[in-house]
């Protein structure tokens, strides 16, 4: 069997198109476009790329994107002051602080930032109020990556109700909210992590398997029931030629790419999973574009809710 490859770029473009009329209507009504404040701290190259893509997609969709850059030497107090300024601003509808934050800000820094963001503007869905509402099944703004996965499954006609879903990874950004959203769609959900015994055996129970552990090619065909849907949330940069060759084979197109660039972006799912899965998301071009599309959708939703409540 060879898995159907789910085209995340195409699905994301459909979602982005569906957001555009709402953005135009809001702009006409409010006399200004919905506005997203993005805060980027430090010089992490991957975060820089993600933020550039978010700014570009937002601007192309008609949002006003206000990018605030702080140097890697900025203090937590300075960062929190920016968040409070955006909270107080009447012009800003959504706030996103790109994670991870520089390690120098300390271990609890990201949580303090998420605790400070006004829940009404929390387009990431990471504030305690947003998380609580999500657990209660009444989220206003749900985290972008897992809600993008739900959109993708819906648009591909993959049934969640009654399905066995296994989520590998328990992060606040993906694993935990993913489990909640699948549960709300009546899947029977298991969350696994590095201490789970027999991960491949648990994975083989899944009709829908979500890999979100941040380890390149970790999920091999042994984890997958024939015909299962496999969603790869991983974004890992591989710079070691033998690791890349172990994943893709010496004479593959991906290795030609590696030779050109000196690195590859790969998912958490091993390419050999395509031999057993029924459907599979690629990396790149799978879940990644959905995350950005859902950010645009959340920003419009936040703008509309704020306009209604004012
Ligand atoms: N870093 C990786 N994914 C995300 C995300 O969805 N939001 C934010 N703010 N940072 C991230």
Short mmCIF file of C-alpha atoms and ligand atoms in Angstrom, two decimals:
data_model
loop_
_atom_site.label_atom_id
_atom_site.label_comp_id
_atom_site.label_asym_id
_atom_site.label_seq_id
_atom_site.Cartn_x
_atom_site.Cartn_y
_atom_site.Cartn_z
CA UNK A 1 0.00 0.00 0.00
CA UNK A 2 1.12 3.57 -0.56
CA UNK A 3 -0.44 6.28 1.57
CA UNK A 4 -2.50 9.12 0.15
CA UNK A 5 -0.40 12.25 0.72
CA UNK A 6 -2.46 15.06 2.24
CA UNK A 7 -1.71 18.42 0.62
CA UNK A 8 -1.55 20.87 3.52
CA UNK A 9 -0.53 23.76 1.30
CA UNK A 10 -3.70 23.40 -0.77
CA UNK A 11 -5.97 23.03 2.30
CA UNK A 12 -4.32 26.08 3.90
CA UNK A 13 -4.94 28.13 0.76
CA UNK A 14 -8.64 27.16 0.89
CA UNK A 15 -8.83 28.28 4.53
CA UNK A 16 -7.03 31.52 3.72
CA UNK A 17 -9.47 32.19 0.88
CA UNK A 18 -12.37 31.59 3.25
CA UNK A 19 -10.93 34.16 5.70
CA UNK A 20 -10.53 36.94 3.10
CA UNK A 21 -14.22 37.99 2.77
CA UNK A 22 -14.49 38.24 6.56
CA UNK A 23 -11.36 40.41 6.69
CA UNK A 24 -12.74 42.67 3.94
CA UNK A 25 -16.13 42.96 5.69
CA UNK A 26 -14.48 43.76 9.05
CA UNK A 27 -12.26 46.38 7.41
CA UNK A 28 -15.24 48.04 5.73
CA UNK A 29 -17.26 48.05 8.97
CA UNK A 30 -14.51 49.08 11.38
CA UNK A 31 -12.64 51.44 9.05
CA UNK A 32 -9.45 49.53 9.78
CA UNK A 33 -8.18 45.99 9.13
CA UNK A 34 -7.93 43.40 11.91
CA UNK A 35 -4.55 43.90 13.56
CA UNK A 36 -2.17 41.20 14.78
CA UNK A 37 0.76 42.08 17.06
CA UNK A 38 3.64 39.62 16.80
CA UNK A 39 6.53 39.73 19.26
CA UNK A 40 9.83 38.08 18.33
CA UNK A 41 12.60 37.99 20.91
CA UNK A 42 16.17 37.16 19.91
CA UNK A 43 17.75 35.81 16.77
CA UNK A 44 16.72 32.14 16.62
CA UNK A 45 16.80 31.44 12.84
CA UNK A 46 13.87 28.99 12.83
CA UNK A 47 11.67 31.41 14.83
CA UNK A 48 12.74 34.20 12.47
CA UNK A 49 11.55 32.14 9.48
CA UNK A 50 8.22 31.23 11.13
CA UNK A 51 7.55 34.85 12.03
CA UNK A 52 8.46 36.07 8.53
CA UNK A 53 5.96 33.58 7.10
CA UNK A 54 3.27 34.72 9.56
CA UNK A 55 3.84 38.40 8.69
CA UNK A 56 3.70 37.64 4.95
CA UNK A 57 0.55 35.49 5.16
CA UNK A 58 -1.20 38.00 7.43
CA UNK A 59 -0.38 40.94 5.18
CA UNK A 60 -1.43 39.03 2.04
CA UNK A 61 -4.77 38.26 3.71
CA UNK A 62 -5.45 41.93 4.41
CA UNK A 63 -4.53 42.01 8.11
CA UNK A 64 -2.36 44.72 9.59
CA UNK A 65 0.60 42.93 11.17
CA UNK A 66 2.60 44.87 13.74
CA UNK A 67 5.91 43.08 14.28
CA UNK A 68 7.78 43.99 17.45
CA UNK A 69 11.36 42.73 17.64
CA UNK A 70 13.25 42.58 20.91
CA UNK A 71 16.96 41.84 21.10
CA UNK A 72 18.19 38.60 22.66
CA UNK A 73 19.42 40.68 25.62
CA UNK A 74 15.92 42.01 26.40
CA UNK A 75 14.71 41.31 29.94
CA UNK A 76 11.49 39.54 30.86
CA UNK A 77 10.19 42.85 32.26
CA UNK A 78 10.75 44.54 28.89
CA UNK A 79 8.94 41.71 27.11
CA UNK A 80 6.02 41.81 29.55
CA UNK A 81 5.83 45.60 29.10
CA UNK A 82 5.36 45.11 25.33
CA UNK A 83 2.65 42.51 25.95
CA UNK A 84 0.84 44.88 28.35
CA UNK A 85 1.07 47.69 25.80
CA UNK A 86 -0.51 45.45 23.14
CA UNK A 87 -3.17 44.32 25.66
CA UNK A 88 -4.11 47.96 26.30
CA UNK A 89 -4.07 49.00 22.65
CA UNK A 90 -7.48 49.48 21.07
CA UNK A 91 -5.95 48.90 17.64
CA UNK A 92 -4.54 45.40 18.30
CA UNK A 93 -6.98 42.48 18.05
CA UNK A 94 -4.53 39.59 18.41
CA UNK A 95 -1.20 39.04 20.18
CA UNK A 96 1.34 36.31 19.47
CA UNK A 97 4.69 35.97 21.22
CA UNK A 98 6.80 33.53 19.23
CA UNK A 99 8.09 30.54 21.21
CA UNK A 100 10.60 29.36 22.21
CA UNK A 101 11.89 32.38 24.08
CA UNK A 102 15.65 32.80 24.62
CA UNK A 103 16.84 30.52 27.45
CA UNK A 104 18.37 33.55 29.21
CA UNK A 105 14.84 34.76 30.09
CA UNK A 106 14.53 31.83 32.51
CA UNK A 107 12.48 28.65 32.67
CA UNK A 108 9.10 30.10 33.56
CA UNK A 109 9.31 33.03 31.12
CA UNK A 110 7.00 31.65 28.42
CA UNK A 111 4.32 30.80 31.00
CA UNK A 112 4.56 34.31 32.50
CA UNK A 113 4.10 35.77 29.03
CA UNK A 114 1.08 33.56 28.29
CA UNK A 115 -0.35 34.43 31.74
CA UNK A 116 -0.10 38.14 30.80
CA UNK A 117 -1.72 38.06 27.34
CA UNK A 118 -5.34 39.29 27.39
CA UNK A 119 -7.44 36.13 26.71
CA UNK A 120 -9.62 38.16 24.31
CA UNK A 121 -6.52 38.73 22.13
CA UNK A 122 -4.89 35.34 22.70
CA UNK A 123 -4.78 34.10 19.09
CA UNK A 124 -2.38 31.30 20.13
CA UNK A 125 -4.83 29.95 22.72
CA UNK A 126 -2.04 29.52 25.29
CA UNK A 127 -3.32 31.70 28.17
CA UNK A 128 -4.73 29.87 31.21
CA UNK A 129 -8.23 31.17 30.44
CA UNK A 130 -8.00 29.90 26.84
CA UNK A 131 -6.68 26.52 28.00
CA UNK A 132 -9.46 26.23 30.60
CA UNK A 133 -12.12 27.06 28.02
CA UNK A 134 -10.61 24.52 25.62
CA UNK A 135 -10.73 21.77 28.25
CA UNK A 136 -14.37 22.68 28.93
CA UNK A 137 -15.17 22.41 25.21
CA UNK A 138 -16.02 26.12 24.79
CA UNK A 139 -12.85 27.59 23.31
CA UNK A 140 -13.08 31.02 21.68
CA UNK A 141 -9.53 30.79 20.33
CA UNK A 142 -7.95 27.31 20.13
CA UNK A 143 -4.22 26.72 19.50
CA UNK A 144 -3.44 27.02 15.79
CA UNK A 145 -1.53 23.81 15.04
CA UNK A 146 -3.98 21.34 16.61
CA UNK A 147 -7.04 23.20 15.32
CA UNK A 148 -5.40 23.13 11.87
CA UNK A 149 -5.09 19.34 12.18
CA UNK A 150 -8.83 19.09 12.97
CA UNK A 151 -9.65 21.27 9.92
CA UNK A 152 -7.42 19.06 7.79
CA UNK A 153 -9.09 15.84 8.97
CA UNK A 154 -12.54 17.37 8.34
CA UNK A 155 -11.64 18.60 4.87
CA UNK A 156 -10.14 15.18 3.96
CA UNK A 157 -13.29 13.38 5.09
CA UNK A 158 -11.48 11.46 7.86
CA UNK A 159 -13.98 10.48 10.56
CA UNK A 160 -12.97 11.33 14.13
CA UNK A 161 -16.14 10.22 15.90
CA UNK A 162 -15.58 6.71 17.27
CA UNK A 163 -12.00 6.60 15.96
CA UNK A 164 -9.08 5.58 18.15
CA UNK A 165 -6.65 8.50 18.19
CA UNK A 166 -3.13 8.34 19.60
CA UNK A 167 -1.15 11.54 20.18
CA UNK A 168 2.60 11.08 20.67
CA UNK A 169 3.83 14.13 22.59
CA UNK A 170 2.33 16.09 25.49
CA UNK A 171 3.46 19.66 24.84
CA UNK A 172 1.26 22.61 25.83
CA UNK A 173 1.41 23.90 22.24
CA UNK A 174 0.41 20.72 20.38
CA UNK A 175 0.02 17.43 22.28
CA UNK A 176 -2.35 18.45 25.09
CA UNK A 177 -4.66 20.72 23.04
CA UNK A 178 -4.64 18.16 20.20
CA UNK A 179 -5.93 15.52 22.61
CA UNK A 180 -8.69 17.86 23.84
CA UNK A 181 -9.85 18.76 20.33
CA UNK A 182 -9.93 15.10 19.23
CA UNK A 183 -11.87 14.22 22.38
CA UNK A 184 -14.40 16.94 21.57
CA UNK A 185 -14.88 15.28 18.19
CA UNK A 186 -15.74 12.01 19.96
CA UNK A 187 -12.48 10.18 19.28
CA UNK A 188 -11.13 7.82 21.96
CA UNK A 189 -7.83 9.50 22.75
CA UNK A 190 -4.55 8.22 24.20
CA UNK A 191 -1.70 10.64 24.90
CA UNK A 192 1.79 9.06 24.90
CA UNK A 193 5.23 10.39 25.76
CA UNK A 194 8.83 9.36 26.29
CA UNK A 195 7.97 7.30 29.40
CA UNK A 196 5.13 5.33 27.75
CA UNK A 197 6.04 1.62 27.55
CA UNK A 198 5.76 0.00 24.12
CA UNK A 199 5.08 3.16 22.11
CA UNK A 200 4.95 1.25 18.80
CA UNK A 201 2.31 -1.10 20.24
CA UNK A 202 0.18 1.82 21.46
CA UNK A 203 0.60 3.56 18.09
CA UNK A 204 -0.62 0.45 16.27
CA UNK A 205 -3.99 0.84 18.03
CA UNK A 206 -4.60 4.14 16.30
CA UNK A 207 -6.92 4.92 13.43
CA UNK A 208 -5.52 8.47 13.67
CA UNK A 209 -1.91 8.82 14.83
CA UNK A 210 -0.53 12.29 15.57
CA UNK A 211 3.26 12.56 15.94
CA UNK A 212 4.37 15.64 17.87
CA UNK A 213 7.52 14.72 19.74
CA UNK A 214 10.19 16.72 17.91
CA UNK A 215 12.42 13.77 16.96
CA UNK A 216 13.31 13.31 13.30
CA UNK A 217 11.86 10.13 11.79
CA UNK A 218 11.02 8.68 15.23
CA UNK A 219 7.69 7.14 14.19
CA UNK A 220 8.49 4.20 11.92
CA UNK A 221 6.18 1.76 10.14
CA UNK A 222 6.17 -0.43 13.31
CA UNK A 223 4.03 2.24 15.02
CA UNK A 224 1.32 2.25 12.36
CA UNK A 225 -1.76 0.10 11.78
CA UNK A 226 -2.24 -0.57 8.04
CA UNK A 227 -4.58 2.05 6.59
CA UNK A 228 -4.29 4.48 9.54
CA UNK A 229 -4.18 8.25 9.07
CA UNK A 230 -0.81 9.64 10.20
CA UNK A 231 -0.42 13.34 10.97
CA UNK A 232 3.17 14.56 11.23
CA UNK A 233 3.50 17.72 13.31
CA UNK A 234 7.30 17.52 13.57
CA UNK A 235 9.57 20.19 12.13
CA UNK A 236 13.17 19.05 12.67
CA UNK A 237 16.27 20.35 10.92
CA UNK A 238 18.70 17.54 10.06
CA UNK A 239 22.26 18.66 9.36
CA UNK A 240 23.97 15.27 9.60
CA UNK A 241 24.30 13.51 6.21
CA UNK A 242 24.16 9.97 7.61
CA UNK A 243 20.92 10.72 9.51
CA UNK A 244 19.38 12.18 6.34
CA UNK A 245 20.57 9.19 4.31
CA UNK A 246 19.15 6.78 6.91
CA UNK A 247 15.75 8.41 6.46
CA UNK A 248 15.57 8.92 2.71
CA UNK A 249 18.17 6.59 1.08
CA UNK A 250 21.35 7.66 -0.69
CA UNK A 251 19.91 8.23 -4.16
CA UNK A 252 16.67 10.03 -3.21
CA UNK A 253 15.55 13.47 -4.34
CA UNK A 254 15.66 14.59 -0.69
CA UNK A 255 19.38 13.68 -0.51
CA UNK A 256 20.01 15.73 -3.64
CA UNK A 257 18.32 18.58 -1.77
CA UNK A 258 20.51 17.89 1.26
CA UNK A 259 23.64 18.04 -0.92
CA UNK A 260 22.53 21.45 -2.22
CA UNK A 261 21.51 23.03 1.11
CA UNK A 262 23.53 21.16 3.71
CA UNK A 263 20.40 20.45 5.76
CA UNK A 264 16.83 19.20 5.47
CA UNK A 265 13.61 19.90 7.33
CA UNK A 266 12.03 16.57 8.26
CA UNK A 267 9.08 15.45 10.32
CA UNK A 268 8.73 13.08 13.28
CA UNK A 269 7.47 10.37 10.92
CA UNK A 270 9.86 8.08 9.04
CA UNK A 271 9.33 7.98 5.25
CA UNK A 272 8.74 4.19 5.43
CA UNK A 273 5.36 4.91 7.12
CA UNK A 274 4.02 5.77 3.64
CA UNK A 275 4.17 2.01 2.89
CA UNK A 276 1.55 1.17 5.57
CA UNK A 277 -0.50 4.31 6.33
CA UNK A 278 -3.74 5.05 4.52
CA UNK A 279 -3.12 8.81 4.55
CA UNK A 280 -0.08 10.83 5.59
CA UNK A 281 0.88 14.49 5.90
CA UNK A 282 4.25 15.42 4.36
CA UNK A 283 6.93 17.65 5.88
CA UNK A 284 7.23 20.27 4.56
CA UNK A 285 3.83 21.06 3.05
CA UNK A 286 1.60 19.25 5.57
CA UNK A 287 0.56 20.66 8.94
CA UNK A 288 2.89 23.72 8.82
CA UNK A 289 0.82 25.82 6.38
CA UNK A 290 -2.33 25.00 8.38
CA UNK A 291 -0.85 26.59 11.52
CA UNK A 292 -0.53 29.91 9.73
CA UNK A 293 -3.97 29.68 8.12
CA UNK A 294 -5.56 29.08 11.55
CA UNK A 295 -3.66 32.06 12.98
CA UNK A 296 -5.33 34.27 10.38
CA UNK A 297 -8.70 32.72 11.18
CA UNK A 298 -8.18 33.27 14.93
CA UNK A 299 -7.12 36.90 14.38
CA UNK A 300 -10.30 37.61 12.43
CA UNK A 301 -12.38 35.82 15.10
CA UNK A 302 -10.71 37.88 17.86
CA UNK A 303 -11.31 41.13 15.94
CA UNK A 304 -14.98 40.29 15.38
CA UNK A 305 -15.53 39.29 19.02
CA UNK A 306 -13.87 42.48 20.28
CA UNK A 307 -15.95 44.62 17.93
CA UNK A 308 -19.14 42.90 19.14
CA UNK A 309 -18.29 43.40 22.82
CA UNK A 310 -17.29 47.08 22.54
N1 LIG B 1 6.36 28.12 18.26
C1 LIG B 1 6.05 26.98 17.59
N2 LIG B 1 4.71 26.95 17.30
C2 LIG B 1 4.20 28.08 17.82
C3 LIG B 1 2.88 28.61 17.83
O1 LIG B 1 1.90 28.02 17.34
N3 LIG B 1 2.75 29.83 18.45
C4 LIG B 1 3.81 30.47 19.03
N4 LIG B 1 3.57 31.65 19.62
N5 LIG B 1 5.04 30.00 19.02
C5 LIG B 1 5.23 28.81 18.41
#
